[in-house]
Short mmCIF file of C-alpha atoms in Angstrom, two decimals:
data_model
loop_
_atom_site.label_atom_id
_atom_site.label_comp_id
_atom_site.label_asym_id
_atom_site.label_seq_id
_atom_site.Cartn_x
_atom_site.Cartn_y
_atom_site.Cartn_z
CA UNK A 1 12.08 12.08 21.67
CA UNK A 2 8.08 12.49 22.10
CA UNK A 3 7.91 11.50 18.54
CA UNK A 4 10.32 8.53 18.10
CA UNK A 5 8.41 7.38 21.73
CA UNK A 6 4.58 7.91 19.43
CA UNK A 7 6.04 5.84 16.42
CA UNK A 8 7.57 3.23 18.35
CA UNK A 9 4.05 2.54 20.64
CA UNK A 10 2.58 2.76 17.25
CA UNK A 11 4.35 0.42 15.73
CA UNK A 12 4.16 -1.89 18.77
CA UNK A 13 0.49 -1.94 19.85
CA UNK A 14 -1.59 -1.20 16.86
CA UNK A 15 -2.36 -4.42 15.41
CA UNK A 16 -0.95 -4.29 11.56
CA UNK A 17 -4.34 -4.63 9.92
CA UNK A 18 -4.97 -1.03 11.21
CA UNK A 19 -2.18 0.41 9.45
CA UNK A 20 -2.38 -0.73 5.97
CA UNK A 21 -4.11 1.71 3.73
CA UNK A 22 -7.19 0.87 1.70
CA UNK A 23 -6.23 -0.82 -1.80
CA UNK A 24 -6.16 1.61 -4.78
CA UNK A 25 -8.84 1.24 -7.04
CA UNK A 26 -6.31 0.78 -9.80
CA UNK A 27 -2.59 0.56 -9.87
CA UNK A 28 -0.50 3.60 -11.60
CA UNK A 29 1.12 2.86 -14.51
CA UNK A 30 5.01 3.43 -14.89
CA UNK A 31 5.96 5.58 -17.56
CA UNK A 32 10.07 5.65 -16.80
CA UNK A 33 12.32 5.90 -14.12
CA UNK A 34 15.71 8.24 -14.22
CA UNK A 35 18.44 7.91 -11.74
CA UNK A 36 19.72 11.37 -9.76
CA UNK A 37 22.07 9.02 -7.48
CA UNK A 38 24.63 6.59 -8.63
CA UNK A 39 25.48 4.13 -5.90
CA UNK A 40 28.22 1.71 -7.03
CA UNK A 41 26.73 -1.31 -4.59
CA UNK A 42 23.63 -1.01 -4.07
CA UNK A 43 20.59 0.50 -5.93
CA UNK A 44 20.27 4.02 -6.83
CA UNK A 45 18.46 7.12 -5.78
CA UNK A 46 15.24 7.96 -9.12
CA UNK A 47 12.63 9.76 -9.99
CA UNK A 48 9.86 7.78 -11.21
CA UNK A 49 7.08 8.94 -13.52
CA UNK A 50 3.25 7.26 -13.13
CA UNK A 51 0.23 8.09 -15.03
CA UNK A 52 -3.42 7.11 -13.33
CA UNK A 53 -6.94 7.61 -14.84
CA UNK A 54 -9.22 9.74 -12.32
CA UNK A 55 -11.55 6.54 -11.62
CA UNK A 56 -14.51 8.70 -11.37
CA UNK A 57 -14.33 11.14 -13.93
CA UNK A 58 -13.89 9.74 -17.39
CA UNK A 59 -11.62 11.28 -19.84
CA UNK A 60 -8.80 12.74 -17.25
CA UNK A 61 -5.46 11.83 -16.70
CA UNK A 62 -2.72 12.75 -13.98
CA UNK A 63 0.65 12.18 -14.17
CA UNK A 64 3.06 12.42 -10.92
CA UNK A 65 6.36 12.18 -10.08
CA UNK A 66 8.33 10.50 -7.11
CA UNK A 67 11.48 10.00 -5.80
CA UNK A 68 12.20 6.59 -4.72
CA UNK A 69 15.37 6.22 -2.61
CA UNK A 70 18.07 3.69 -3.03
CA UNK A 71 20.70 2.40 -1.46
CA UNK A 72 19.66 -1.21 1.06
CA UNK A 73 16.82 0.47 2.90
CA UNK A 74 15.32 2.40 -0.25
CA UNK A 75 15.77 -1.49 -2.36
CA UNK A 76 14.57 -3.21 0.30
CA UNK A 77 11.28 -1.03 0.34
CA UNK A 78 11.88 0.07 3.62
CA UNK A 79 13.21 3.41 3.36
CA UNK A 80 10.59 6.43 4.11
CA UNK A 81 10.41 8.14 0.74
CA UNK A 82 10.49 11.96 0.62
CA UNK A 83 7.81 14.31 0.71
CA UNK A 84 8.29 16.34 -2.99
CA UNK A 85 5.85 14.74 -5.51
CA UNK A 86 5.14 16.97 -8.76
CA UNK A 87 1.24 16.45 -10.58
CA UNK A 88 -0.11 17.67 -14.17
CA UNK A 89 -3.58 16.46 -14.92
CA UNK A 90 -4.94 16.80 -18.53
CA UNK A 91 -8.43 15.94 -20.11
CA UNK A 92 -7.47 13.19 -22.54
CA UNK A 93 -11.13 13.00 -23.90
CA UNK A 94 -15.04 13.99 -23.54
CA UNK A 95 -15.14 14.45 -19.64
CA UNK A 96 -18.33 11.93 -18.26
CA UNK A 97 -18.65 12.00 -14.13
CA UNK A 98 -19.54 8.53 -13.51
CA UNK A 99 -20.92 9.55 -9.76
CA UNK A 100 -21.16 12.55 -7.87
CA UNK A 101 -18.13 12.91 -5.30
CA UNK A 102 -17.47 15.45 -2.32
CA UNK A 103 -15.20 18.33 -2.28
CA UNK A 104 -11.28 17.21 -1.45
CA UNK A 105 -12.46 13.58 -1.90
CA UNK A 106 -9.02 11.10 -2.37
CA UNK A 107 -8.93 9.93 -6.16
CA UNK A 108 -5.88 8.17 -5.34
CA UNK A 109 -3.65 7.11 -2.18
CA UNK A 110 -0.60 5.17 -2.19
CA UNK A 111 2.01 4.47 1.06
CA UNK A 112 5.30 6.33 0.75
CA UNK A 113 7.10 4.42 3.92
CA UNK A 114 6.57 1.12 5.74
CA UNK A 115 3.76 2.23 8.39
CA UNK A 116 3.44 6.29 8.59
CA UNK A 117 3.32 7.88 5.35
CA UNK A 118 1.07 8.23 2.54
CA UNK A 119 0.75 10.44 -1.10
CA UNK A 120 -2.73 11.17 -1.84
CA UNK A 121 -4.18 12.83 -4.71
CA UNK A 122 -7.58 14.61 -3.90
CA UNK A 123 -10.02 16.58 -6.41
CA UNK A 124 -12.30 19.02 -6.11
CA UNK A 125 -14.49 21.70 -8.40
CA UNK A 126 -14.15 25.54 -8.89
CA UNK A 127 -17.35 25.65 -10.27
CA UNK A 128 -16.93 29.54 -11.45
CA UNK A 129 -14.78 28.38 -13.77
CA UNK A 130 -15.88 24.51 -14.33
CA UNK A 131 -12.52 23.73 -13.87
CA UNK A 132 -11.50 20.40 -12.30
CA UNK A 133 -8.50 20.96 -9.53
CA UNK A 134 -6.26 18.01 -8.33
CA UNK A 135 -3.82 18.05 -5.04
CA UNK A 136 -1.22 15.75 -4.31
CA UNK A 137 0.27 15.56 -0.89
CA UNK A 138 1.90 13.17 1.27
CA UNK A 139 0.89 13.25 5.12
CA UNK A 140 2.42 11.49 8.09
CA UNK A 141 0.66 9.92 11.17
CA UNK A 142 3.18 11.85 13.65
CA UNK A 143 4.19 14.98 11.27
CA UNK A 144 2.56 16.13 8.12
CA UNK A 145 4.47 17.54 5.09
CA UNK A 146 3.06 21.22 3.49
CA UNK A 147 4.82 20.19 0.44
CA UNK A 148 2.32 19.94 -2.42
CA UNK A 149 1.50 20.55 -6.34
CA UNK A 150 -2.10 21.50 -7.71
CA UNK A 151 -2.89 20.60 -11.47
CA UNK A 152 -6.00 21.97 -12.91
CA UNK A 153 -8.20 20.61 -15.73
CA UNK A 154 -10.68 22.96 -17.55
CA UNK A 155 -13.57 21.20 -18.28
CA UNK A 156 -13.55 21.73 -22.28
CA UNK A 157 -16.17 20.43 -24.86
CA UNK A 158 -14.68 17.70 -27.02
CA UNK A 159 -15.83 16.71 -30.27
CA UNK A 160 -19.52 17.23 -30.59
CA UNK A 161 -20.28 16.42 -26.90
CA UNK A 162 -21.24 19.51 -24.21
CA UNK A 163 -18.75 20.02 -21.67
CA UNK A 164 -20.35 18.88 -18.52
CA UNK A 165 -20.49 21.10 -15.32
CA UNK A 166 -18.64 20.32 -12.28
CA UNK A 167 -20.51 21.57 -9.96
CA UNK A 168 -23.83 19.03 -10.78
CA UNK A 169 -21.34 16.52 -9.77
CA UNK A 170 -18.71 17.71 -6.85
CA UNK A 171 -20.34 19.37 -3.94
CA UNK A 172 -19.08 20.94 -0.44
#
């Protein structure tokens, strides 16, 4: 009851402005959808499957996948999507930090409901092993979510180009 009162005053008093989430530096790109739901009348229940460039680390790619509801809420974009999001970053090419970032610093966010919830994907550096490690979770203003998936990317040399070290550009 607490919590349905906190959303509702939420929703009510916090001017929508506040709310919104910062625009993503780039929009994913779809690579296909696959339906795990029929509905008959209305649209069905998918898992989607987007690909997005790390904007500050050239040469690494993540892909994730979603579920996206159906039915008239989920096609009307206002049901509040589920928690379970799977990640597998790869280096696609020479790895070239175009600036130096912090530890757990958001590569990508993206809202998962109509006010509340939110998938973010956040990097960091295990700089024993110069390998690149990338978390996606989705959090919630009222309750968070421990559901989660970690992709790492070993910082390899690629063609005749060093492999850079991770820890000159991601610090604590």
């Amino acid at each position: 009851m607490i919590r349905f009162f906190l959303a509702f005053m939420m929703a009510a008093f916090v001017p929508a402005g506040l709310t919104a989430l910062p625009a993503a530096a780039q929009t994913p790109d779809l690579i296909f959808k696959k339906s795990t739901v029929f509905r008959l009348l209305t649209w069905d229940d998918k898992l989607a499957t987007y690909a997005i460039d790390d904007p500050d680390i050239e040469g690494v790619a993540c892909h994730y996948t979603v579920p996206e509801k159906g039915g008239v809420a989920g096609g009307l974009g206002l049901a509040e999507e589920v928690s379970d999001i799977s990640l597998a970053c790869r280096q696609i090419g020479p790895i070239k930090f175009k600036v130096k970032t912090g530890q757990g610093e958001v590569m990508f966010r993206q809202s998962r409901s109509l006010l509340f919830k939110r998938m973010q994907i956040v990097r960091g550096c295990d700089a024993k092993r110069n390998v690149l490690v990338y978390l996606v979770y989705s959090d919630k203003l009222i309750d968070g979510s421990p559901k989660n998936s970690t992709s790492t990317v070993p910082i390899m040399p690629w063609g005749q180009a060093e492999a850079p070290r991770c820890a000159d550009w991601i610090k604590d």
